[in-house]
Short mmCIF file of C-alpha atoms in Angstrom, two decimals:
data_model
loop_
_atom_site.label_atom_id
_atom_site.label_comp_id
_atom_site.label_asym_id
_atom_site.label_seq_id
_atom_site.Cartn_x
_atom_site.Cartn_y
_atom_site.Cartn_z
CA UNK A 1 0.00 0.00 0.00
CA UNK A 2 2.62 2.24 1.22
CA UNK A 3 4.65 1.59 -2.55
CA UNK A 4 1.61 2.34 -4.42
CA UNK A 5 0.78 5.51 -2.83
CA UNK A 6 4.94 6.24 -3.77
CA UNK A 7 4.21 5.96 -7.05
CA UNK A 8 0.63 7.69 -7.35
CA UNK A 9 1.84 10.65 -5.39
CA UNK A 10 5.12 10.54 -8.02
CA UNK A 11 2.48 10.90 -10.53
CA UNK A 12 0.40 13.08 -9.07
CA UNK A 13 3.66 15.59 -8.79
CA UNK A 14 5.43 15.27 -12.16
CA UNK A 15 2.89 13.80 -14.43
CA UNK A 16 -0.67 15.58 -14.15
CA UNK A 17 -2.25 18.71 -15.53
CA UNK A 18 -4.95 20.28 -13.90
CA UNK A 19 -6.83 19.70 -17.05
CA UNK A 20 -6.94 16.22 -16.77
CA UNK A 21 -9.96 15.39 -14.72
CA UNK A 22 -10.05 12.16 -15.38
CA UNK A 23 -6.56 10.64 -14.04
CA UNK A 24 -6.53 13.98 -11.40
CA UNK A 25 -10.16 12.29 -9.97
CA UNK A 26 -8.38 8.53 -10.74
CA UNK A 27 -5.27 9.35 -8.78
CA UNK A 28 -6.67 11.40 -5.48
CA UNK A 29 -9.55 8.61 -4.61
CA UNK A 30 -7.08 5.75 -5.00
CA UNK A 31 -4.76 8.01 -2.67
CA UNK A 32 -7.76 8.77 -0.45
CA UNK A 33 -8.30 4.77 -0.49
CA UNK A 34 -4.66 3.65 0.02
CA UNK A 35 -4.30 6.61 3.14
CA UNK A 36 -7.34 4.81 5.04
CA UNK A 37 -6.37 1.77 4.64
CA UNK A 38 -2.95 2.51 6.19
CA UNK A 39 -4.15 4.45 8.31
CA UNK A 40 -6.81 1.88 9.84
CA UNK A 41 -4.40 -1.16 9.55
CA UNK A 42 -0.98 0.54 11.45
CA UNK A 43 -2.84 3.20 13.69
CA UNK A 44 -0.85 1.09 16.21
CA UNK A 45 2.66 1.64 15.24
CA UNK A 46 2.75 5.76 15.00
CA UNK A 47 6.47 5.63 14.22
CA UNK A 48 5.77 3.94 10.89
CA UNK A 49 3.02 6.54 10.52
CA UNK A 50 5.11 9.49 11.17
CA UNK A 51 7.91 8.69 8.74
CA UNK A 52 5.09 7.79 5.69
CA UNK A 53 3.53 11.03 6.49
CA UNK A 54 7.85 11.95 5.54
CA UNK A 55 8.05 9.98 2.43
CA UNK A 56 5.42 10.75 1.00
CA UNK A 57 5.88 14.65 1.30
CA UNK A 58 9.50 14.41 -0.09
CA UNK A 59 8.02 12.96 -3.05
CA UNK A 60 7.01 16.64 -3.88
CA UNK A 61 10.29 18.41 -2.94
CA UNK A 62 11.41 18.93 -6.84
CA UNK A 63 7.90 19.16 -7.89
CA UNK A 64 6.56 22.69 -9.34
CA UNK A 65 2.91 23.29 -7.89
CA UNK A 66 0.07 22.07 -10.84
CA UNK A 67 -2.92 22.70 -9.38
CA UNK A 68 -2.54 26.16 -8.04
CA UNK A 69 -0.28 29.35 -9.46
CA UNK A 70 -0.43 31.09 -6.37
CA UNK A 71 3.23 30.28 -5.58
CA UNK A 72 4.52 32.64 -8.44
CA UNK A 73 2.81 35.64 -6.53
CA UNK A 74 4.36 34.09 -3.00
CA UNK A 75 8.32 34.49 -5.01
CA UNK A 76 7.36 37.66 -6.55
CA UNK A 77 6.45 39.31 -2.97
CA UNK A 78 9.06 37.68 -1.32
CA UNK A 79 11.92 38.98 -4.02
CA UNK A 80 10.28 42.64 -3.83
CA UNK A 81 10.97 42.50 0.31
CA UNK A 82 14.27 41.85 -0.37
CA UNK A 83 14.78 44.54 -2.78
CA UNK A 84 13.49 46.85 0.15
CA UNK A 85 9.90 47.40 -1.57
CA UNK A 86 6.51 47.08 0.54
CA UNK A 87 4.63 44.07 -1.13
CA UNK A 88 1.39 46.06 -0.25
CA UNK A 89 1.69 48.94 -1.81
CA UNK A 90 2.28 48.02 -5.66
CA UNK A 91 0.20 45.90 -7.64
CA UNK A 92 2.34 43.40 -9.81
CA UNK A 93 0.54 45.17 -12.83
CA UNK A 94 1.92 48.12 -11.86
CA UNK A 95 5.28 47.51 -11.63
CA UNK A 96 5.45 45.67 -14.78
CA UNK A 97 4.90 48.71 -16.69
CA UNK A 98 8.12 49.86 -15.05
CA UNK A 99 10.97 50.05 -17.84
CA UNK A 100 13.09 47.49 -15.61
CA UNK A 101 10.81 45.72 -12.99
CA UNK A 102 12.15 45.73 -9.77
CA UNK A 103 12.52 41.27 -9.84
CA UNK A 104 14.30 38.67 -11.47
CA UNK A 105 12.30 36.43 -13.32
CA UNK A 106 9.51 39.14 -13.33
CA UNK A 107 7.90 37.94 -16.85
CA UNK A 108 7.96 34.83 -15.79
CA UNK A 109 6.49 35.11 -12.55
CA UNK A 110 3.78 37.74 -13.88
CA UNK A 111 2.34 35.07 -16.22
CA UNK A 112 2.72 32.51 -13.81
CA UNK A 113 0.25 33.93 -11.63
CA UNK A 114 -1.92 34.97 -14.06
CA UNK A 115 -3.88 38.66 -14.83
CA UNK A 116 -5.98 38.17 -12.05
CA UNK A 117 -3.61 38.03 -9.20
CA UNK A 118 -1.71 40.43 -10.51
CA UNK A 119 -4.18 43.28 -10.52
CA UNK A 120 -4.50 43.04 -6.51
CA UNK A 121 -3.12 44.00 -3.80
CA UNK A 122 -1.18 41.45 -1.65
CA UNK A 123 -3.22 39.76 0.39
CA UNK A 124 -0.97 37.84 2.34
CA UNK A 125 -0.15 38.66 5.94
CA UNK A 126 3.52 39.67 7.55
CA UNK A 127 4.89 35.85 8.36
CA UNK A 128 3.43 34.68 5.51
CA UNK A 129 5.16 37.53 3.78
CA UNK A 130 8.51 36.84 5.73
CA UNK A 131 8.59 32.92 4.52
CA UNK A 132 8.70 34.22 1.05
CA UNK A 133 11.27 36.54 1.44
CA UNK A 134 12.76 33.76 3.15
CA UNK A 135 12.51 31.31 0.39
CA UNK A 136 13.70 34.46 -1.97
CA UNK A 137 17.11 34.98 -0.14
CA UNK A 138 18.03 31.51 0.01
CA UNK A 139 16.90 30.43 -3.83
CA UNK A 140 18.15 33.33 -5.24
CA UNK A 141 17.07 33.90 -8.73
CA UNK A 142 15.91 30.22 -9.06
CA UNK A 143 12.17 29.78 -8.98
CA UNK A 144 12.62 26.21 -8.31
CA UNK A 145 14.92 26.72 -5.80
CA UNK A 146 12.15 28.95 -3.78
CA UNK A 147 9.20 26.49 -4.53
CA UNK A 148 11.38 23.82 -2.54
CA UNK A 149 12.76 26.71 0.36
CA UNK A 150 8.66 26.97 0.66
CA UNK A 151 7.99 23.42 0.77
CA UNK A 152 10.66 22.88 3.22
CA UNK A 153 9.03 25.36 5.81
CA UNK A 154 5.52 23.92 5.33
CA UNK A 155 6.91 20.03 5.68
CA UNK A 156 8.64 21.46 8.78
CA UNK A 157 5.08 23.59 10.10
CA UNK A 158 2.92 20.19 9.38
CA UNK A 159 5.64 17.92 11.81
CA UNK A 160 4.88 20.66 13.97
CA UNK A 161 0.88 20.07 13.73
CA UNK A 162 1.80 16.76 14.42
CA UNK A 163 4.34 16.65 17.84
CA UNK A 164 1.66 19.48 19.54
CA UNK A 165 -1.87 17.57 17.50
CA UNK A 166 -0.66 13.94 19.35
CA UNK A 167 0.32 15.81 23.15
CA UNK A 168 -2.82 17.91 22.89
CA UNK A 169 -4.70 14.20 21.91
CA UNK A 170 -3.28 12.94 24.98
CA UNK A 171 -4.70 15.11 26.89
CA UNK A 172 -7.86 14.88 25.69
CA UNK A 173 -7.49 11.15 26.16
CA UNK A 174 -7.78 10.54 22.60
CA UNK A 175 -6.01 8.46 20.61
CA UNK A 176 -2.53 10.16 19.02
CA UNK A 177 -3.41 8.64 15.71
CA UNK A 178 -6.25 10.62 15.04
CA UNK A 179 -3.81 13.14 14.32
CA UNK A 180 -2.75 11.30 10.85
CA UNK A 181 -6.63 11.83 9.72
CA UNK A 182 -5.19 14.93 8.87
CA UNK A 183 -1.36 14.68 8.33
CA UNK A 184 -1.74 11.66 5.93
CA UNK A 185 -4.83 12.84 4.63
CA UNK A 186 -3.85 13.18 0.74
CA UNK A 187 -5.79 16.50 0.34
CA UNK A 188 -3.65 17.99 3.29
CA UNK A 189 -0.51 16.50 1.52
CA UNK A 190 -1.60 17.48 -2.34
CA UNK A 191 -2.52 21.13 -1.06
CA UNK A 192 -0.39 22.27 1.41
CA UNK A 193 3.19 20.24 0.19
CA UNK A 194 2.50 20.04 -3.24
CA UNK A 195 0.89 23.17 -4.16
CA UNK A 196 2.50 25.27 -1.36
CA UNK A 197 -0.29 26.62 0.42
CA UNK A 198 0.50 28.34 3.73
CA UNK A 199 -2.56 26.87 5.84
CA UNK A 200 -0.61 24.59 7.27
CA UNK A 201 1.51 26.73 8.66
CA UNK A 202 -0.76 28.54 9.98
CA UNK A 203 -2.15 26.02 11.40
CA UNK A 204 1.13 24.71 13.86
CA UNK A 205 0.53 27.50 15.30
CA UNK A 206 -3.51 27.49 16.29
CA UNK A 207 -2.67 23.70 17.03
CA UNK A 208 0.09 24.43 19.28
CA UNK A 209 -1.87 27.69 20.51
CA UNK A 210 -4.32 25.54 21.62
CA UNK A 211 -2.11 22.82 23.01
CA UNK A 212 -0.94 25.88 25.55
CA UNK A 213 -4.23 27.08 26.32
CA UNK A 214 -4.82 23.51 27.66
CA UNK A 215 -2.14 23.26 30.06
CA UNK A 216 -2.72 26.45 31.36
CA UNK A 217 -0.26 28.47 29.43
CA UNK A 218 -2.84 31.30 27.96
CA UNK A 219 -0.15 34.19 27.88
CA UNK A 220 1.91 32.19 25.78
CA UNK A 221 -1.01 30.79 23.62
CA UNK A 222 -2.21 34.74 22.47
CA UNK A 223 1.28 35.19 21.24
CA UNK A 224 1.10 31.86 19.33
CA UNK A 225 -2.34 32.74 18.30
CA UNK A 226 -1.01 36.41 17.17
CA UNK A 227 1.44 34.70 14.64
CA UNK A 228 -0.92 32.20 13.28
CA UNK A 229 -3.14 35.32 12.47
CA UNK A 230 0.20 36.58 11.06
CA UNK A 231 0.11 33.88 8.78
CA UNK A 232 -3.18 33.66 7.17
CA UNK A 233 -6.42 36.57 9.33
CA UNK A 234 -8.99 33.19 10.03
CA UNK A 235 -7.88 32.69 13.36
CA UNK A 236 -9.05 36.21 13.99
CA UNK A 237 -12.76 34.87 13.63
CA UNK A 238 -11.95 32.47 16.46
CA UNK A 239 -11.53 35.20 19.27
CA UNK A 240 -15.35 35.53 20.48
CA UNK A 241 -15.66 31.74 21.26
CA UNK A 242 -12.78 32.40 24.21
CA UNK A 243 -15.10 34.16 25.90
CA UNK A 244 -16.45 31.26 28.06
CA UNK A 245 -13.66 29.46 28.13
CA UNK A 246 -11.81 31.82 30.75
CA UNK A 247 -15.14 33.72 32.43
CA UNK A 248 -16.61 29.94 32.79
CA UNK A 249 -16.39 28.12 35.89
CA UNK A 250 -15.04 24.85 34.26
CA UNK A 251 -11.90 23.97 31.93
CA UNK A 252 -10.84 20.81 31.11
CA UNK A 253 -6.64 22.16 30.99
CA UNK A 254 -4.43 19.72 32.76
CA UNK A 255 -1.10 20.11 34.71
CA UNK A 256 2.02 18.37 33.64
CA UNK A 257 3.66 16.39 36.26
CA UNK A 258 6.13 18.63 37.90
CA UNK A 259 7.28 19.40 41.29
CA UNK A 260 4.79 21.53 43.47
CA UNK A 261 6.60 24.66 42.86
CA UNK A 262 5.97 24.63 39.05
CA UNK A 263 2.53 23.22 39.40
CA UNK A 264 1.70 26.33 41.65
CA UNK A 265 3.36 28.59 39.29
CA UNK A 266 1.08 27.39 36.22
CA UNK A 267 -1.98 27.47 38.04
CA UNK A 268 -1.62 30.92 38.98
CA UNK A 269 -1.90 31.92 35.20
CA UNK A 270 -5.57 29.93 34.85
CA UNK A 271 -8.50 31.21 35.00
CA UNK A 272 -9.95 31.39 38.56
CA UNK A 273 -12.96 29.01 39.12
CA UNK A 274 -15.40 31.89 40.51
CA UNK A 275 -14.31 34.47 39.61
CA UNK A 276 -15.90 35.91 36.36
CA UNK A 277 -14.67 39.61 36.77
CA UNK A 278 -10.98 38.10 37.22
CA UNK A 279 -11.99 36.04 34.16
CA UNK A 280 -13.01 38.72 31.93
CA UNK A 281 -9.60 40.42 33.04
CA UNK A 282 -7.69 37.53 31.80
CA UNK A 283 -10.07 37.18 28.31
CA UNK A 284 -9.12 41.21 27.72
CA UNK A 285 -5.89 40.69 28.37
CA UNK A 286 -5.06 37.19 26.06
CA UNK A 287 -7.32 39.63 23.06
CA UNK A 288 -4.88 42.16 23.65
CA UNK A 289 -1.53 39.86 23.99
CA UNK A 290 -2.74 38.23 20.62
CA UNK A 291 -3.74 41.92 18.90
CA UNK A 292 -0.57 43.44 19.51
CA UNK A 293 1.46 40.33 18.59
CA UNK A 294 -0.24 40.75 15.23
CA UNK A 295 0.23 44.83 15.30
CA UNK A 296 4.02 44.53 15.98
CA UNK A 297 4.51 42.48 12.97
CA UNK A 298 2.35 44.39 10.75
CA UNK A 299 4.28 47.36 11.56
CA UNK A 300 7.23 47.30 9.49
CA UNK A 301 4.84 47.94 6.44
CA UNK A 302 2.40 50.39 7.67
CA UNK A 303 1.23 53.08 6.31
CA UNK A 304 -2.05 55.11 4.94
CA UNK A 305 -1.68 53.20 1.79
CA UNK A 306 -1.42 50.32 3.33
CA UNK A 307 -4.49 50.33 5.34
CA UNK A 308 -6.89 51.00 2.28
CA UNK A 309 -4.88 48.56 0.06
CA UNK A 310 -5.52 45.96 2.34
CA UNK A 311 -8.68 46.60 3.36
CA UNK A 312 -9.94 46.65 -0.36
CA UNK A 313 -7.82 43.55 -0.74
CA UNK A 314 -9.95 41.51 1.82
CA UNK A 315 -13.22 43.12 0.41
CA UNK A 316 -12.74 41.40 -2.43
CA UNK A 317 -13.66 37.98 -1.01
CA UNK A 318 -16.97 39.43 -0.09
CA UNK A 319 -17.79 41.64 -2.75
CA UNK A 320 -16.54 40.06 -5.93
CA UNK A 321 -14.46 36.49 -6.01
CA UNK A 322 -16.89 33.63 -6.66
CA UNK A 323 -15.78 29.90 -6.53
CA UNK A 324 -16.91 26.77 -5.19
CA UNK A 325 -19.96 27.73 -2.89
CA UNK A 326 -22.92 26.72 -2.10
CA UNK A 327 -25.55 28.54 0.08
CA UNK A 328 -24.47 31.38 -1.58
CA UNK A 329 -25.12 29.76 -5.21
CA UNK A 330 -28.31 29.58 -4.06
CA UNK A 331 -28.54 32.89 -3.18
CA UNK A 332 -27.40 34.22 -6.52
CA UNK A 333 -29.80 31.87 -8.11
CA UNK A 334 -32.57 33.90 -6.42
CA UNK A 335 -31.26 36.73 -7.65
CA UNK A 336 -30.97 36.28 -10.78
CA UNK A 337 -34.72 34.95 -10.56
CA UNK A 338 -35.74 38.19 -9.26
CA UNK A 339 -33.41 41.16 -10.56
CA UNK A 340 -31.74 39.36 -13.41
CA UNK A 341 -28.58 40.25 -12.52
CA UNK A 342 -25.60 39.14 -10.10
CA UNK A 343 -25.96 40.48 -6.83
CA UNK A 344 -23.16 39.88 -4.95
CA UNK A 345 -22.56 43.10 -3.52
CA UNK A 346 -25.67 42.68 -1.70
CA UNK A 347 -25.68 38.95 -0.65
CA UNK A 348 -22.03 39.16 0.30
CA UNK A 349 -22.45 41.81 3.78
CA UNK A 350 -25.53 40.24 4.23
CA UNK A 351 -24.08 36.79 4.64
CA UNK A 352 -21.14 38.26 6.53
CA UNK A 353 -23.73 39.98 9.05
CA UNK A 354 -25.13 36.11 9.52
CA UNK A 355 -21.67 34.55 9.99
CA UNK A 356 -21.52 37.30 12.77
CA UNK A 357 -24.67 36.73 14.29
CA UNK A 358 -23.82 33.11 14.08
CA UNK A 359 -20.37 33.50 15.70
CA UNK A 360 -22.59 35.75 18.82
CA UNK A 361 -24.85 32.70 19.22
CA UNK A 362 -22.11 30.48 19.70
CA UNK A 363 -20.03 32.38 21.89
CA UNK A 364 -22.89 32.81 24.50
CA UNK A 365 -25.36 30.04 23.99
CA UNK A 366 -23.05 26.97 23.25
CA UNK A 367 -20.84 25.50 26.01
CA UNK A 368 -17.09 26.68 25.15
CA UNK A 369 -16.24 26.03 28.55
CA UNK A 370 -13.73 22.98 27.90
CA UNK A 371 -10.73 22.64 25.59
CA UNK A 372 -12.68 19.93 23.92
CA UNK A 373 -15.84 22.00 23.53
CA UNK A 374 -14.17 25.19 22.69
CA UNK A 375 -12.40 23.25 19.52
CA UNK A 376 -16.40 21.66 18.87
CA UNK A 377 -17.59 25.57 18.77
CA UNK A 378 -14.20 26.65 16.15
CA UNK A 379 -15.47 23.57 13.71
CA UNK A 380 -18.60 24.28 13.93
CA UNK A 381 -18.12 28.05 13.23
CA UNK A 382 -15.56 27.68 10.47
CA UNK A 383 -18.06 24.90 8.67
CA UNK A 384 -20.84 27.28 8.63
CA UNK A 385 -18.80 30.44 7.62
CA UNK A 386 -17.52 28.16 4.61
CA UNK A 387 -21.22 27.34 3.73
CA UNK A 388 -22.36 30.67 3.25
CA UNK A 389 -18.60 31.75 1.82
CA UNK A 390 -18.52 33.23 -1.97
CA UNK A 391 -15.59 31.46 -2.12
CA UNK A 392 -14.16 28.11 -1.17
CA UNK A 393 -11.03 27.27 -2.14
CA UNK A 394 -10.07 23.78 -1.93
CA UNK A 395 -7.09 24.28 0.60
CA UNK A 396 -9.34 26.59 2.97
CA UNK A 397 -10.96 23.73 4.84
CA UNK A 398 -7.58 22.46 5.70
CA UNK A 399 -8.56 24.46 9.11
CA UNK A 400 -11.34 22.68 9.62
CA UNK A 401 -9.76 18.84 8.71
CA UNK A 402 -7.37 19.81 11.36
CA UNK A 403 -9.90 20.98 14.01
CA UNK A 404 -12.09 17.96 13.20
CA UNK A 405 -9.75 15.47 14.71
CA UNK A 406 -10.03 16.41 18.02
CA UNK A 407 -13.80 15.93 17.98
CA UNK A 408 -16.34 13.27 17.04
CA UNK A 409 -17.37 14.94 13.53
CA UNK A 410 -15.83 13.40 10.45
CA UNK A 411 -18.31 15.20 8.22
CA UNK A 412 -15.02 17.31 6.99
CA UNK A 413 -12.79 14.03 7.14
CA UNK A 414 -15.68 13.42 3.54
CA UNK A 415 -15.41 16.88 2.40
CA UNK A 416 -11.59 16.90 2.05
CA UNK A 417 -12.52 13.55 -0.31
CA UNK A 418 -15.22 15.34 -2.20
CA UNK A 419 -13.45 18.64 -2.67
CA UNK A 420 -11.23 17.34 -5.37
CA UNK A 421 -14.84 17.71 -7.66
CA UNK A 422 -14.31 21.36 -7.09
CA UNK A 423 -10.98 21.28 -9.33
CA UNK A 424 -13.28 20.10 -12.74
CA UNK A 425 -13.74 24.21 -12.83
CA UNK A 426 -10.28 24.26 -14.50
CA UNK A 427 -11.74 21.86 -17.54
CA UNK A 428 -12.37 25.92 -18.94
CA UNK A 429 -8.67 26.53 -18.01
CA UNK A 430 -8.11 27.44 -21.64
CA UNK A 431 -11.24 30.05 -22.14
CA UNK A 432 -11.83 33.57 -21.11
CA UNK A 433 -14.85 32.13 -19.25
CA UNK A 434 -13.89 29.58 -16.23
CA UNK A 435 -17.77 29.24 -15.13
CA UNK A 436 -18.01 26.09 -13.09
CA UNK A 437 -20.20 23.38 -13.48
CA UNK A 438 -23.13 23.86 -10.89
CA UNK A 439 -24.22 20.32 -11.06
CA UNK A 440 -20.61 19.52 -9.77
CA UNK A 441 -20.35 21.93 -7.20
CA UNK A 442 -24.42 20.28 -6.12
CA UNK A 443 -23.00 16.84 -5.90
CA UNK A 444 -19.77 17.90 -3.32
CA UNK A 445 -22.28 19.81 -1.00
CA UNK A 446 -24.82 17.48 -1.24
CA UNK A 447 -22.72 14.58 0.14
CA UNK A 448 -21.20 17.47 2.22
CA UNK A 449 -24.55 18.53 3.93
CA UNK A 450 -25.83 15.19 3.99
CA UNK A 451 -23.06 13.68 6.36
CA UNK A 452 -23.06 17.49 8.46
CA UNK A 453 -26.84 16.86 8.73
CA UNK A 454 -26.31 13.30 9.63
CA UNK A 455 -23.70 14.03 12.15
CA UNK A 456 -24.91 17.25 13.96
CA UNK A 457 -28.72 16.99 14.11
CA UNK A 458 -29.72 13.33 13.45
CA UNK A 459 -27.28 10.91 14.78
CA UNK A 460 -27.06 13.53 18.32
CA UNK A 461 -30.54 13.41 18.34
CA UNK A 462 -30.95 9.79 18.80
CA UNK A 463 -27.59 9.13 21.26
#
């Protein structure tokens, strides 16, 4: 099993165009098939487990990225910081009409990302913006050389997930090879390894974030959370459901074993059992830790500019990008129906305003008060702002796979299966016009919505 996922990920990396539904769909559901199997049959011997999840990653160390350009805009941002120039405040359109643009390669990289990306703004936040310039200073002018610098820091960021995902298990008194649901998981392998998507690392750090708020450690944890924000702005959406967790009466956080003197020391930094104005204290104070974490390292590169760059940068996901949804499909269906015309402006801020509401409800009407519960709420949350998202790219839910094995949900454990359908949008790759095929996009959230319904309403219903 282990050789035949060797040479299916080989192929997936050196011989595949996105074009080619057929072996793309072929190749990731016999990978999906091959990872469960190994997973079921050696979820006893985690060693063995640990270095597949190796292997099979440093299949894609020479690979360039062929489902996803992004990467050429991660190089291009990362050689501008090293030429001294604020990634936020040009648009790689407007540079190239420069005489001499201000990058190596900068043809090549402009076409590599394609028109699109290179009308906007970057989007990308400070660390992510430091790992390029990262992977720019040591590839030099090699764009191969800084598509294997990148994959080198996400293979290192998803061992990461891994050490704090199996101690954080273990304290839940779970079993530590839940945690390869996610880091064998071909999606997580395909999306963050092989097309260099910064999610995962991202994600260390809300994983080992987390993994501190457990054990006490909640100071610590906001500065960890602060630099996962720094890395991709969805943790930011996670910051109401603390509430209960510290101004609660109950957490589930437990002590390592250490002499008396250290265990005193720790406890003195968790929340107090009673006392709800102490624990609003501490709540203000981790929002704060984490905001100015994320304020220091946006610093370097503010300015006026920058702030209404960005800000119209981020808009954008709400106001015009369109890809893979589904209650918002709907929504546009209607209308259409009703106006005859696409009315995204509209339906985007008004599903934003229900994500919010949504996020309120949880916050004060769900229990957060555990670790276990808290992580329930974040899934939960994240699911439902991705089902009323404009856009879904296939490596966003990467969050939620990782959330999902620390709770009894495996509705996203199907959805990182069925997500590969949302790829058959490139078979337009070629045309002006890359309208997906809705009846596609139907059959993901169907099986989707049917397992969430399944999961969350029925099967609760009747335990």
């Amino acid at each position: 099993m282990a050789l035949s996922s060797l040479m299916f990920y080989g192929a997936f990396a050196y011989d595949l165009l996105r074009t080619d539904y057929i072996k793309l769909l072929l190749l990731y559901a016999a990978l999906f098939f091959l990872f469960y199997k190994l997973v079921q049959y050696f979820k006893g011997n985690i060693k063995l487990l640990t270095w597949l999840a190796f292997v099979f990653r440093a299949v894609f160390i020479l690979a360039i990225p062929n489902l996803s350009q992004d990467f050429y805009r991660f190089i291009w941002d990362g050689r501008l910081l090293l030429e001294g120039i604020n990634p936020y405040l040009h648009t790689v359109e407007a540079l190239m009409r420069n005489a001499e643009p201000p990058v190596a390669q900068a043809q090549v990289l402009y076409e590599g990302m394609g028109a699109l990306n290179a009308s906007h703004f970057s989007n990308y936040p400070p660390l992510n913006q430091f790992c390029f310039a990262l992977a720019a200073f040591f590839s030099g002018k090699s764009i191969l050389g800084a598509v294997v610098a990148m994959r080198l820091l996400i293979i290192a960021a998803d061992f990461g997930t891994l050490y704090f995902g199996k101690r954080l298990l273990k304290k839940l008194k779970l079993p530590a090879y839940h945690m390869f649901w996610y880091i064998l998981n071909p999606f997580i392998v395909i999306e963050l390894t092989g097309n260099l998507h910064f999610e995962g690392v991202m994600i260390f750090f809300l994983i080992w974030s987390l993994y501190l708020m457990h054990i006490g450690k909640w100071q610590f944890a906001a500065i960890v959370l602060g630099l996962s924000v720094s890395v991709k702005l969805i943790p930011l959406l996670f910051l109401p459901l603390f509430y209960q967790w510290f101004v609660s009466k109950k957490n589930d956080y437990e002590f390592p074993e250490q002499v008396q003197d250290n265990r005193k020391k720790i406890a003195t930094s968790c929340t107090p059992r009673n006392d709800v104005q102490k624990g609003i204290k501490q709540l203000l104070s981790f929002y704060s830790i984490t905001m100015i974490t994320v304020i220091l390292l946006f610093l370097p590169f503010y300015s006026t500019e920058f702030i209404i760059n960005y800000a119209k940068t981020v808009g954008l996901w709400f106001s015009n990008f369109e890809f893979n949804a589904s209650i918002y499909y709907v929504a546009r269906a209607i209308g259409y129906a009703f106006r005859g015309y696409n009315e995204i402006e509209i339906i985007g801020p008004v599903l934003s305003v229900v994500v919010i509401l949504f996020v309120l409800m949880l916050t004060f009407f769900r229990k957060n008060k555990t670790t276990s519960q808290l992580i329930t709420s974040m899934l939960l949350f994240l699911s439902f702002y991705f089902f009323v998202a404009t856009t879904v790219h296939p490596w966003y839910i990467a969050t939620i796979l990782a959330l999902s094995v620390f709770t009894r949900y495996k509705f996203v454990f199907v959805w990182s299966f069925v997500i590969v359908l949302s790829y058959l949008a490139y078979l337009n790759a070629d045309s002006a016009d890359k309208s997906e095929n809705l009846w596609i996009i139907a059959i993901e959230y169907a099986i989707v919505y049917g397992v969430f319904v399944w999961e969350v309403f029925i099967k609760k219903s009747r335990s």
